[in-house]
Coordinates of C-alpha atoms in Angstrom, one line a residue:
X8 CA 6.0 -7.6 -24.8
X9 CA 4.8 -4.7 -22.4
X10 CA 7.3 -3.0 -19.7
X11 CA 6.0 -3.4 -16.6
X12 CA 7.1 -0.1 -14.1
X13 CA 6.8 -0.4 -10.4
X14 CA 7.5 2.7 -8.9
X15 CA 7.8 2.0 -5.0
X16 CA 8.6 4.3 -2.0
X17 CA 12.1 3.6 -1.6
X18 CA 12.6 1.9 -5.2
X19 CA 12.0 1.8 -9.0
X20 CA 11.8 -1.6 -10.8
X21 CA 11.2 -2.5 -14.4
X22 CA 10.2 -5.8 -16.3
X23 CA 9.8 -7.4 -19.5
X24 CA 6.1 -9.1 -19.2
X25 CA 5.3 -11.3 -22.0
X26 CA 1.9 -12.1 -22.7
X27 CA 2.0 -15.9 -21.3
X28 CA 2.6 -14.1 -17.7
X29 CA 6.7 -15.1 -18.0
X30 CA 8.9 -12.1 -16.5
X31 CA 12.0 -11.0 -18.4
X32 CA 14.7 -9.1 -17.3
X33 CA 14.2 -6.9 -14.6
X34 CA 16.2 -3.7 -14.1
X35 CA 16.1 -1.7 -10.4
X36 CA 16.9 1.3 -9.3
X37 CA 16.6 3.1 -5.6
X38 CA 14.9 6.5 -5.2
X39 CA 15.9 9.1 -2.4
X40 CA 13.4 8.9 0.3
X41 CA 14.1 12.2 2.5
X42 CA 13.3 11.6 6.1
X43 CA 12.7 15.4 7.9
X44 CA 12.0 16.1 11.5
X45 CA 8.4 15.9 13.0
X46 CA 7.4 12.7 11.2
X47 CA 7.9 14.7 7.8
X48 CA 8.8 12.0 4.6
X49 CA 9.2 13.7 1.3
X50 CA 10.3 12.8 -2.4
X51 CA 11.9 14.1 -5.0
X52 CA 10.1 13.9 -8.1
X53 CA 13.3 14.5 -10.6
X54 CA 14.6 11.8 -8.7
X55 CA 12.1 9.3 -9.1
X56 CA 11.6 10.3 -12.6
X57 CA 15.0 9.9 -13.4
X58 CA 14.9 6.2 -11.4
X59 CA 11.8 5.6 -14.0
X60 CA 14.0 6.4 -16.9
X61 CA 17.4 4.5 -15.9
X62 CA 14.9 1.4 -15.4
X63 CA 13.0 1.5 -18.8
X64 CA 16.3 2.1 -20.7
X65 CA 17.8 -0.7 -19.4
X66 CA 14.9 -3.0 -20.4
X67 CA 14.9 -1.4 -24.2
X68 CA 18.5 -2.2 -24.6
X69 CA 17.8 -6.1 -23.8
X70 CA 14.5 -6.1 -25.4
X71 CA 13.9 -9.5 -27.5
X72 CA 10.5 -8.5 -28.6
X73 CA 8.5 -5.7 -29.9
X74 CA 7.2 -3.4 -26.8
X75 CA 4.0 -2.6 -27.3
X76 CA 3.7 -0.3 -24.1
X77 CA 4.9 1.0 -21.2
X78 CA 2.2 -0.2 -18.4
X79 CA 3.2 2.2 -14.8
X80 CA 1.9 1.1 -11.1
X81 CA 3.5 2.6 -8.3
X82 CA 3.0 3.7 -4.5
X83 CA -0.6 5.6 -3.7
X84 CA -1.2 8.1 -1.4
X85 CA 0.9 11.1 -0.4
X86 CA 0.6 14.3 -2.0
X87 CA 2.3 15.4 -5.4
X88 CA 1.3 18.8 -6.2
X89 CA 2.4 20.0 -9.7
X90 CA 2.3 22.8 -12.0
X91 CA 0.8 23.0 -15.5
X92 CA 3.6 21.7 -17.3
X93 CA 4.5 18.5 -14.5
X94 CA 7.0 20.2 -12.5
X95 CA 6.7 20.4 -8.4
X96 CA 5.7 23.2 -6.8
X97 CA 6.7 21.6 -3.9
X98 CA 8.8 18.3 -2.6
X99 CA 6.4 15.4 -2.9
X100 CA 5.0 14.4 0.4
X101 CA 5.2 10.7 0.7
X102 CA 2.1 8.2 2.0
X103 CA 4.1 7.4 5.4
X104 CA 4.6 11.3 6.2
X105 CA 3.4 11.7 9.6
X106 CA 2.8 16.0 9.5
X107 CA -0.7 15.7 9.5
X108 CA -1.1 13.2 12.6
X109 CA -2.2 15.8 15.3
X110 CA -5.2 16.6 12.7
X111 CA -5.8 13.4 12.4
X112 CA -6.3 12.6 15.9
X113 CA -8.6 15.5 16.5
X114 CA -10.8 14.2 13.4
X115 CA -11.5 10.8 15.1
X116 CA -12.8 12.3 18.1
X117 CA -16.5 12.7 18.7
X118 CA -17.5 8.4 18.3
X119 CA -19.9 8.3 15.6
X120 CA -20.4 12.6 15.1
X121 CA -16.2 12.8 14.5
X122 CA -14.9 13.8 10.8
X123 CA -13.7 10.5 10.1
X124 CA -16.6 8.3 10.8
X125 CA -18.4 10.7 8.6
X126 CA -16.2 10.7 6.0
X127 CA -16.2 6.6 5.9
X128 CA -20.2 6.9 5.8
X129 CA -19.7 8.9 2.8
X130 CA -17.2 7.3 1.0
X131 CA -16.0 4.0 2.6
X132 CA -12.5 5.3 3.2
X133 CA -10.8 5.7 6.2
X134 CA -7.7 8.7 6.8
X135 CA -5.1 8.9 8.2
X136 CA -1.9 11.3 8.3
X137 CA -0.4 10.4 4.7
X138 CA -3.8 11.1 2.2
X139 CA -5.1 14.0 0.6
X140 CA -7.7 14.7 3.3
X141 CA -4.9 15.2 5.7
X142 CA -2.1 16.5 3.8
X143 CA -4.1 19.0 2.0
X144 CA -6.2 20.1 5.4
X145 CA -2.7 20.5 6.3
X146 CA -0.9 22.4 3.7
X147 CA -4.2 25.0 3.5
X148 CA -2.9 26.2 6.8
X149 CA 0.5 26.0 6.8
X150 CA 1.7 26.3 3.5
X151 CA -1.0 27.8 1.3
X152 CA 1.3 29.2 -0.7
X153 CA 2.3 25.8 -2.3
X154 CA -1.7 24.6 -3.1
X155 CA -2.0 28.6 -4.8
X156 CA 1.1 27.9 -7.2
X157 CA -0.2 23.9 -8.2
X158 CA -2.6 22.9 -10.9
X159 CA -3.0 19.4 -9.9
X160 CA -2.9 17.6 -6.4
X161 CA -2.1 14.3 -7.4
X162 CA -0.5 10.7 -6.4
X163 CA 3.0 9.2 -7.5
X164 CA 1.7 7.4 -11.4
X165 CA -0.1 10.8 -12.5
X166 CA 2.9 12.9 -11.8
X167 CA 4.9 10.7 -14.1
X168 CA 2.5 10.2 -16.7
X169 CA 2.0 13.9 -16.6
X170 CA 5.9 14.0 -17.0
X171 CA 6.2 11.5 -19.9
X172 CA 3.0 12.4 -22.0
X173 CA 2.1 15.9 -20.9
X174 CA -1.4 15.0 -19.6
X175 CA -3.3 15.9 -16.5
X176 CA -4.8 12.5 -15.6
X177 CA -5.6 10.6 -12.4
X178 CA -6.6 6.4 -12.1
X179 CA -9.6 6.2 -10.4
X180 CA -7.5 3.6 -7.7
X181 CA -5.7 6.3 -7.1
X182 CA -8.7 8.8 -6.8
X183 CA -10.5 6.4 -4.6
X184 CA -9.2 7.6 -1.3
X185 CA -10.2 9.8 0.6
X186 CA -13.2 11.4 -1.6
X187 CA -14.8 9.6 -4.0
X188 CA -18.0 7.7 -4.3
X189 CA -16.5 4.2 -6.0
X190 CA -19.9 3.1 -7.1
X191 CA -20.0 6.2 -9.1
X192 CA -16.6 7.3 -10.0
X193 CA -17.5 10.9 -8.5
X194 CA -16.3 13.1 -5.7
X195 CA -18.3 13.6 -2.8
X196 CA -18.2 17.2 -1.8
X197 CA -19.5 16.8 1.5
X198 CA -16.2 15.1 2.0
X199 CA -14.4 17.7 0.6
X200 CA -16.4 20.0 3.0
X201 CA -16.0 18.4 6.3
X202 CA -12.2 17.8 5.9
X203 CA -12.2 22.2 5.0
X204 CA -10.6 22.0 1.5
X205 CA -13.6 22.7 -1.0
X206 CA -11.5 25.6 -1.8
X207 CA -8.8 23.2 -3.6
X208 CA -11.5 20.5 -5.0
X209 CA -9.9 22.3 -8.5
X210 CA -6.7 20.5 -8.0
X211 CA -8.4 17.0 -8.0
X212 CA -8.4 16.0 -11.8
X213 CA -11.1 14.1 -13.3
X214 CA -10.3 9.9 -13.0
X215 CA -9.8 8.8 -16.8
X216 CA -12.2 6.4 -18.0
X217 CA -11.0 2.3 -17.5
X218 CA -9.0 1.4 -20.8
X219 CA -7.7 5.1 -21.7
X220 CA -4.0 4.7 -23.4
X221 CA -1.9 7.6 -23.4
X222 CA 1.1 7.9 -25.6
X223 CA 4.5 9.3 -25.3
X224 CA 5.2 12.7 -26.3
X225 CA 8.8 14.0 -27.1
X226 CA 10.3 14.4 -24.3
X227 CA 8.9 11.6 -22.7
X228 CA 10.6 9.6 -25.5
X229 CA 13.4 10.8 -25.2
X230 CA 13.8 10.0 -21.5
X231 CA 12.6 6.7 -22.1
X232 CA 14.4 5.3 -25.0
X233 CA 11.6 4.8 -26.7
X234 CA 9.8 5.9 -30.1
X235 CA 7.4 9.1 -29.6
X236 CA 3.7 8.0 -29.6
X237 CA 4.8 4.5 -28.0
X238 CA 1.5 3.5 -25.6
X239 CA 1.4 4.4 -21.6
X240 CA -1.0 3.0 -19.4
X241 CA -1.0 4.3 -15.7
X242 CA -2.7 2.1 -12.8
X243 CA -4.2 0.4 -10.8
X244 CA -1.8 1.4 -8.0
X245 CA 0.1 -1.0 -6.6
X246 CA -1.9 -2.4 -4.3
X247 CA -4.0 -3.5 -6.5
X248 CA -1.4 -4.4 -9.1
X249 CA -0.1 -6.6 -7.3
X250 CA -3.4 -8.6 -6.7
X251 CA -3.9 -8.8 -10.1
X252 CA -0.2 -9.8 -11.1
X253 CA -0.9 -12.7 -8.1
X254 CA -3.7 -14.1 -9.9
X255 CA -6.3 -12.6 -7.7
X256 CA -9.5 -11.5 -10.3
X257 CA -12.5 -12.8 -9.1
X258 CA -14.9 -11.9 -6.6
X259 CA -14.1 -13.6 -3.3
X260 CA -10.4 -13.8 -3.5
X261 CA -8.2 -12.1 -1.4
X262 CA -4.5 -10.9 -2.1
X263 CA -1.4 -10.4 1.0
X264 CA 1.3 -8.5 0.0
X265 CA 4.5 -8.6 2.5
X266 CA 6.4 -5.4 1.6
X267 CA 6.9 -2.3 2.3
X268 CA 3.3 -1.9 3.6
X269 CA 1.9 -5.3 4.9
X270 CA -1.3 -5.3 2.9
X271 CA -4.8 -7.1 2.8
X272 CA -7.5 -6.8 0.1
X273 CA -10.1 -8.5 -1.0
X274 CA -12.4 -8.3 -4.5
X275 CA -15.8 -7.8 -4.0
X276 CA -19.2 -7.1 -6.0
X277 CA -20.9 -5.4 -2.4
X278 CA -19.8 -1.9 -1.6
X279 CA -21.8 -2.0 1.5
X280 CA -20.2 0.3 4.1
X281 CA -21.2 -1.4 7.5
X282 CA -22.5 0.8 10.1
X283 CA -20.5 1.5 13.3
X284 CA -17.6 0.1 11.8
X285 CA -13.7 1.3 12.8
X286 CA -13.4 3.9 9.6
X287 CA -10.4 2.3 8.3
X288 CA -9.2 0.7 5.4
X289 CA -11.1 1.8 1.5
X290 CA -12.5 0.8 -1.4
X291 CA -11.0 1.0 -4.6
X292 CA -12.4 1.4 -8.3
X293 CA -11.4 -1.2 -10.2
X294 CA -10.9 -1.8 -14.0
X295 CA -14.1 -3.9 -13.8
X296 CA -16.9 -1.1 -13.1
X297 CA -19.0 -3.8 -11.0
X298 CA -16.3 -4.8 -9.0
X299 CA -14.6 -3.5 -6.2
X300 CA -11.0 -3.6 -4.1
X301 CA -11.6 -3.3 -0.4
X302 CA -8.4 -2.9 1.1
X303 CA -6.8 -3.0 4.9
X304 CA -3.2 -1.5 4.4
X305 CA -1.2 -1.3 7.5
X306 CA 1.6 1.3 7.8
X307 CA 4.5 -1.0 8.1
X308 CA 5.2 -4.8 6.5
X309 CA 9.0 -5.8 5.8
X310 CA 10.5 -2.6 7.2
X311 CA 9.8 -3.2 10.9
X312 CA 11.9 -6.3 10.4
X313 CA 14.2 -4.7 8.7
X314 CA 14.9 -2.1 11.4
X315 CA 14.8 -5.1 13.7
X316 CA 17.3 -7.3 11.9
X317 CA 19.6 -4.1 11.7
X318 CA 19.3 -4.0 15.7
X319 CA 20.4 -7.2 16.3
X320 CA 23.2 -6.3 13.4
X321 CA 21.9 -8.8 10.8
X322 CA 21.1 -8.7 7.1
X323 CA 17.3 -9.0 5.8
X324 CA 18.6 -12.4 3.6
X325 CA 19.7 -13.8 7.7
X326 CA 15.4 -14.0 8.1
X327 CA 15.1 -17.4 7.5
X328 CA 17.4 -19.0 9.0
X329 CA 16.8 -17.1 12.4
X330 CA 12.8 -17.7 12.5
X331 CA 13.7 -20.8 12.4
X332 CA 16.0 -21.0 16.3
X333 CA 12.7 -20.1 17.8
X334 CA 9.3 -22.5 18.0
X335 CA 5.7 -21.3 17.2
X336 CA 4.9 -18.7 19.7
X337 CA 8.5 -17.4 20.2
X338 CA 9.1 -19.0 23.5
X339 CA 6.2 -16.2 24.9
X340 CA 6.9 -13.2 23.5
X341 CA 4.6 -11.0 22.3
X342 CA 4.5 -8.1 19.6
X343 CA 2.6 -5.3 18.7
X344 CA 3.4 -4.6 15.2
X345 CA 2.6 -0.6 14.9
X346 CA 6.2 1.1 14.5
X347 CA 5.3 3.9 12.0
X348 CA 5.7 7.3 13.6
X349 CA 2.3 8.1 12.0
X350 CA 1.0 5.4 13.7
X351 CA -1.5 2.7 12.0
X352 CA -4.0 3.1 9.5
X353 CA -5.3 -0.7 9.0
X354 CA -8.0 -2.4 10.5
X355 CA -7.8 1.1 12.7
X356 CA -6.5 4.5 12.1
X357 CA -4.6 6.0 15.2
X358 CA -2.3 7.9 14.7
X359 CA -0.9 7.3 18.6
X360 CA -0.3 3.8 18.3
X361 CA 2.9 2.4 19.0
X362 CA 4.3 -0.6 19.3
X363 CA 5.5 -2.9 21.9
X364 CA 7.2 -6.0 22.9
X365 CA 5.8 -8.4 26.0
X366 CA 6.4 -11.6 27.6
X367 CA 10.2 -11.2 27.4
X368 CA 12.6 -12.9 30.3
X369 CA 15.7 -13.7 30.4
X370 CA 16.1 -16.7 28.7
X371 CA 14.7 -15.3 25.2
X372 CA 16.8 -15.0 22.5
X373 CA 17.3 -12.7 19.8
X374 CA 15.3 -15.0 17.3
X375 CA 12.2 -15.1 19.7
X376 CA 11.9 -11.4 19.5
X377 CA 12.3 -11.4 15.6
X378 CA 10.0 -14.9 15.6
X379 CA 7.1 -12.6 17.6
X380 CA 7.5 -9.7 15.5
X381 CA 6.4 -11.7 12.0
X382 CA 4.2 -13.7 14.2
X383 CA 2.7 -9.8 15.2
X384 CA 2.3 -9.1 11.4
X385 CA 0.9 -12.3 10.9
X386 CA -2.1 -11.5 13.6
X387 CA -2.6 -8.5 11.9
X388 CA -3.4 -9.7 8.7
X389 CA -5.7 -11.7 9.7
X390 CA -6.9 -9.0 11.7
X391 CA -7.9 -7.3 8.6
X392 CA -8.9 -10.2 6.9
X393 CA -11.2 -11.1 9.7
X394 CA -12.2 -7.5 9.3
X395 CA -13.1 -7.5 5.7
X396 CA -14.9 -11.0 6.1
X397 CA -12.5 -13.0 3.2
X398 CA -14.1 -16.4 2.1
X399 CA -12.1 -17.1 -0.9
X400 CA -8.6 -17.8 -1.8
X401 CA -5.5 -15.9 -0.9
X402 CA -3.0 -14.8 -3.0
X403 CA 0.7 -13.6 -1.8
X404 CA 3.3 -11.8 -2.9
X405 CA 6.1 -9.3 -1.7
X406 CA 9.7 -9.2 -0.6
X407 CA 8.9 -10.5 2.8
X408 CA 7.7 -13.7 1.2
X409 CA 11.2 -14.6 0.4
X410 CA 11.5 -16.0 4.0
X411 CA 10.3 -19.6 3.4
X412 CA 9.6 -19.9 7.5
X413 CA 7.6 -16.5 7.6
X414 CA 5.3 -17.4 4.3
X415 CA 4.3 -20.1 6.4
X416 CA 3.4 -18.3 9.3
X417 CA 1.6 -16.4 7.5
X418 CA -0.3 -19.6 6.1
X419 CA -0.9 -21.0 9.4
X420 CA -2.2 -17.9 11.4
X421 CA -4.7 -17.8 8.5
X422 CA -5.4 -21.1 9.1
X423 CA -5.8 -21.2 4.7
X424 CA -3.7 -22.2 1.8
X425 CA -1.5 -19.7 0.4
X426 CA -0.8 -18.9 -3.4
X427 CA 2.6 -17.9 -4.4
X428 CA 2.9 -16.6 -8.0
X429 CA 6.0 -18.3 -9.6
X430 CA 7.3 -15.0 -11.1
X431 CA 8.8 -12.4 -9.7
X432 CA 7.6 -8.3 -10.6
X433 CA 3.8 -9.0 -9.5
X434 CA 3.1 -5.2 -9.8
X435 CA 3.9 -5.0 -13.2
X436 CA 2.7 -8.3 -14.2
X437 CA -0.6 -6.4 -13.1
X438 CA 0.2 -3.1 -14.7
X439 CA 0.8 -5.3 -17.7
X440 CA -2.6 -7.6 -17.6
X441 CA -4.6 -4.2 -17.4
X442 CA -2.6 -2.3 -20.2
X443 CA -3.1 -5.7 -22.4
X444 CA -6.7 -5.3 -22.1
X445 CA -6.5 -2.0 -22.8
X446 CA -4.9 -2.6 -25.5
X447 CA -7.6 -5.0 -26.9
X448 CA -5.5 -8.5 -26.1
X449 CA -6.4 -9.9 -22.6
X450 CA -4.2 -12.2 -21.2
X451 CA -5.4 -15.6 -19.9
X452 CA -5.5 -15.6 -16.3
X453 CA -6.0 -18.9 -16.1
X454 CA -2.8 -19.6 -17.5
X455 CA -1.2 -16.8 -15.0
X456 CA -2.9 -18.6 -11.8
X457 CA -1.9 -22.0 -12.8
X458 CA 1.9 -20.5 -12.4
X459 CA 1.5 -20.7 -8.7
X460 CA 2.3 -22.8 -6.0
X461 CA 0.2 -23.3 -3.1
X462 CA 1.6 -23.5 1.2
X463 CA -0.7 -25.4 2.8
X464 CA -1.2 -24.4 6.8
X465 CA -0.2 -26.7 9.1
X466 CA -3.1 -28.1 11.7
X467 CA -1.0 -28.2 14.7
X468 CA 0.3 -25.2 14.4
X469 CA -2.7 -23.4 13.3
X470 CA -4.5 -24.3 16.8
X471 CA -1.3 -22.7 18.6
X472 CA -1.8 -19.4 16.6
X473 CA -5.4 -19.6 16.9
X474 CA -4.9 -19.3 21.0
X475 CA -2.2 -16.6 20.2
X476 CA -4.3 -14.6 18.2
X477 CA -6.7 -14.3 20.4
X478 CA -4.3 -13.0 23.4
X479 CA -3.0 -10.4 20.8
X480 CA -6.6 -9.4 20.1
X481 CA -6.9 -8.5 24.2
X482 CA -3.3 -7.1 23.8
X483 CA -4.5 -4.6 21.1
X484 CA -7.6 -3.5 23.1
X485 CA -5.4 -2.8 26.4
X486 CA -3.1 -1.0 24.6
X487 CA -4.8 1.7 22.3
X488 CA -6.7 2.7 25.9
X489 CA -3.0 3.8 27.0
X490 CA -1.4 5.0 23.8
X491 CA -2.8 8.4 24.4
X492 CA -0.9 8.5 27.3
X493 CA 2.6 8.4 26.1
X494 CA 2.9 8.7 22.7
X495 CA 4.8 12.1 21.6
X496 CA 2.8 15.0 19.1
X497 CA 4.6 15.0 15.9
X498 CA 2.8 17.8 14.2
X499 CA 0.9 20.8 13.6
X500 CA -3.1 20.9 14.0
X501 CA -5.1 22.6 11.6
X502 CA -7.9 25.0 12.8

């Protein structure tokens, strides 16, 4: 068996993954996310290091079977500068960290001439407050100090693999965004260039090649549990982990993950970057050298309703049951689904949006406004899909998935079956499947797909959300012409 490590934003989980795709037990632990003023979202990285190690100890003392490796996926983005040795020179700045959003507005100014549509010529990507382009354009003005005393800027998996093995590595998933040339595994320093940090370029390690095993040295053994020299894989991220642990490896298919992030992504063999497109979204490396992740992640999934269930003062298990007291359409009320202070990122960066509620009278009830919230998620997935042209199957995993009622939605705004994996741990199920290979024992993922079940849309409603996604497409377009208007600064801009 491999141990499957999920290290989220706000969370650290752990599996058993057995080669047949069956899930174990499952250990969980929460990390400290540090909320600060002006947007400002950091980590600790003894803390989620020490959340890595409570999880993996847990699973060695129920272990049943030999483990062969420890396979890691965990949240992309952010910043997580380190010394030499693996230790921070600095807190880790998380993914949703909103610092950087002033900068980020300036750079999408100028149409087709502005830094980000240039940098999304180059390299597919788009930016947005929360990546390196951002953060480090950021840091080089404000805190120089802290890129001078790092020897790697790097992403949440490298700073633990760095931790348990002693090596400076980087996935390529992770790489991917915001300056690399996919198709050839490189970094393009025009990107580099336009976003003014050639100076740090030295901080961006070299991706390891697809299949590289690492192995645990002794401390990382002994924080672990586990024997010195026992195998470490580290990516994809968990984006793409969790399309592979749903089943999702072949061309065509697309993957929706309901969590933390509400993300879209489809696999693809054409890295064509369209002309004149919104620079939003990026493509990933994959394992596969000829095939590529293109992915739409929003800012926020599952913890907009969570804020809203806590406003109404009920618990995130109470979902179901409340989507269900309000019909298809939520008796008329409306959402725009963009709560993160640093904006949205997916099928658009801006870092103004905001988010809004419409539609509302009197006679509405608390369930209409949660029922038009997942409805607003809903039309934004298929936003992006609509945006990334998906004409395969979709996959769909996540925590928000757990709501019966809102998988459904989901199933009939797409207007397309829906494939739930019958296991839980989808991140390290994909973590897993890729260290397997690695390893020289691929699973067999048609055995892994057939353990899904399949939510068929509904016709009738499907035609209702066809009519309501097309209102909150004209919704959209009215509103980002006023968010500039009202929306708050939250940061410092880099000259």
């Amino acid at each position: 068996m491999i141990i499957g490590v999920d290290i989220g934003t706000s969370i650290t989980k752990a599996s058993a993954i057995f080669h047949d795709g069956r899930v174990g037990a499952t250990a969980s632990m929460p990390s400290e996310l540090i909320q600060l003023s002006g947007g400002r979202v950091e980590q600790n990285l003894e803390n989620v290091l020490a959340s890595v190690a409570s999880v993996v100890r847990e699973i060695v003392s129920e272990a049943t079977e030999p483990i062969e490796a420890v396979a890691l996926t965990g949240q992309g983005d952010g910043l997580w500068l380190r010394d030499e040795a693996g230790r921070a020179v600095r807190p880790m700045i998380s993914w949703m960290d909103a610092r950087a959003a002033d900068l980020i507005e300036r750079w999408n100014r100028g149409g087709a001439s502005s830094v980000s549509h240039q940098i999304f010529q180059l390299t597919g990507s788009g930016i947005f407050p929360g990546c390196h382009a951002a953060l480090l354009a950021w840091l080089s003005v404000n805190e120089p100090e802290s890129l001078r005393s790092a020897a790697v800027a790097g992403y949440c998996v490298d700073a633990i693999i760095h931790n348990l093995t002693g090596v400076i590595t980087v996935d390529a998933s992770d790489a991917s965004l915001p300056f690399m040339d996919v198709t050839k595994r490189e970094y393009v320093p025009e990107a580099l260039e336009l976003c003014g940090v050639s100076q740090w370029a030295h901080l961006l390690p070299t991706p390891t090649p697809t299949g590289t095993l690492f192995s645990l040295n002794d401390h990382g053994a002994d924080l672990l549990g586990l024997p010195a020299g026992t195998m470490v894989t580290g990516g994809p991220y968990d984006l793409q982990a969790c399309g592979f642990g749903s089943g999702t490896t072949r061309a065509g298919e697309g993957t929706l993950v309901v969590g933390t992030t509400l993300s879209c992504q489809v696999l693809t063999a054409d890295r064509t970057i369209i002309q004149g497109a919104d620079p939003a979204g990026m493509w990933l490396c994959t394992p596969d050298p000829d095939l590529y992740l293109r992915v739409m992640p929003s800012m926020v999934g599952t913890a907009s309703i969570d804020w809203m269930m806590r406003l109404f003062d009920l618990t995130p298990n109470a979902l179901n049951a409340i989507l269900l007291q309000s019909e298809p359409g939520a008796n008329g009320v409306n959402a725009l689904p963009f709560f993160s202070p640093a904006g949205e990122r997916a099928p658009f960066v801006d870092p103004l949006a905001r988010g809004q509620f419409t539609g509302m009278q009197l006679r509405n009830t608390r369930a209409d406004i949660i029922r038009s919230l997942c409805e607003g998620l809903a039309f934004a997935a298929r936003h992006c899909f609509d945006t990334m042209g998906l004409d395969g199957d979709v996959a769909a995993c996540g925590g928000g998935l757990q709501s019966e009622e809102w998988a459904h939605i989901f199933a009939d705004v797409l207007g397309r079956p829906l494939y739930l994996p019958d296991a839980s741990a989808v991140g390290s199920r994909g973590a897993a499947l890729v260290a397997w290979a690695a390893l020289g024992s691929p699973v067999d993922d048609e055995l892994w797909r057939s353990q899904r079940r399949r939510i068929d849309p509904d016709a009738s409603r499907s035609t209702v959300y066809d009519e309501r996604y097309r209102e909150y497409r004209e919704r959209l377009e009215s509103a980002r012409a006023l968010w500039p208007l009202g929306a708050p600064r939250t940061g410092m801009v880099a000259e």
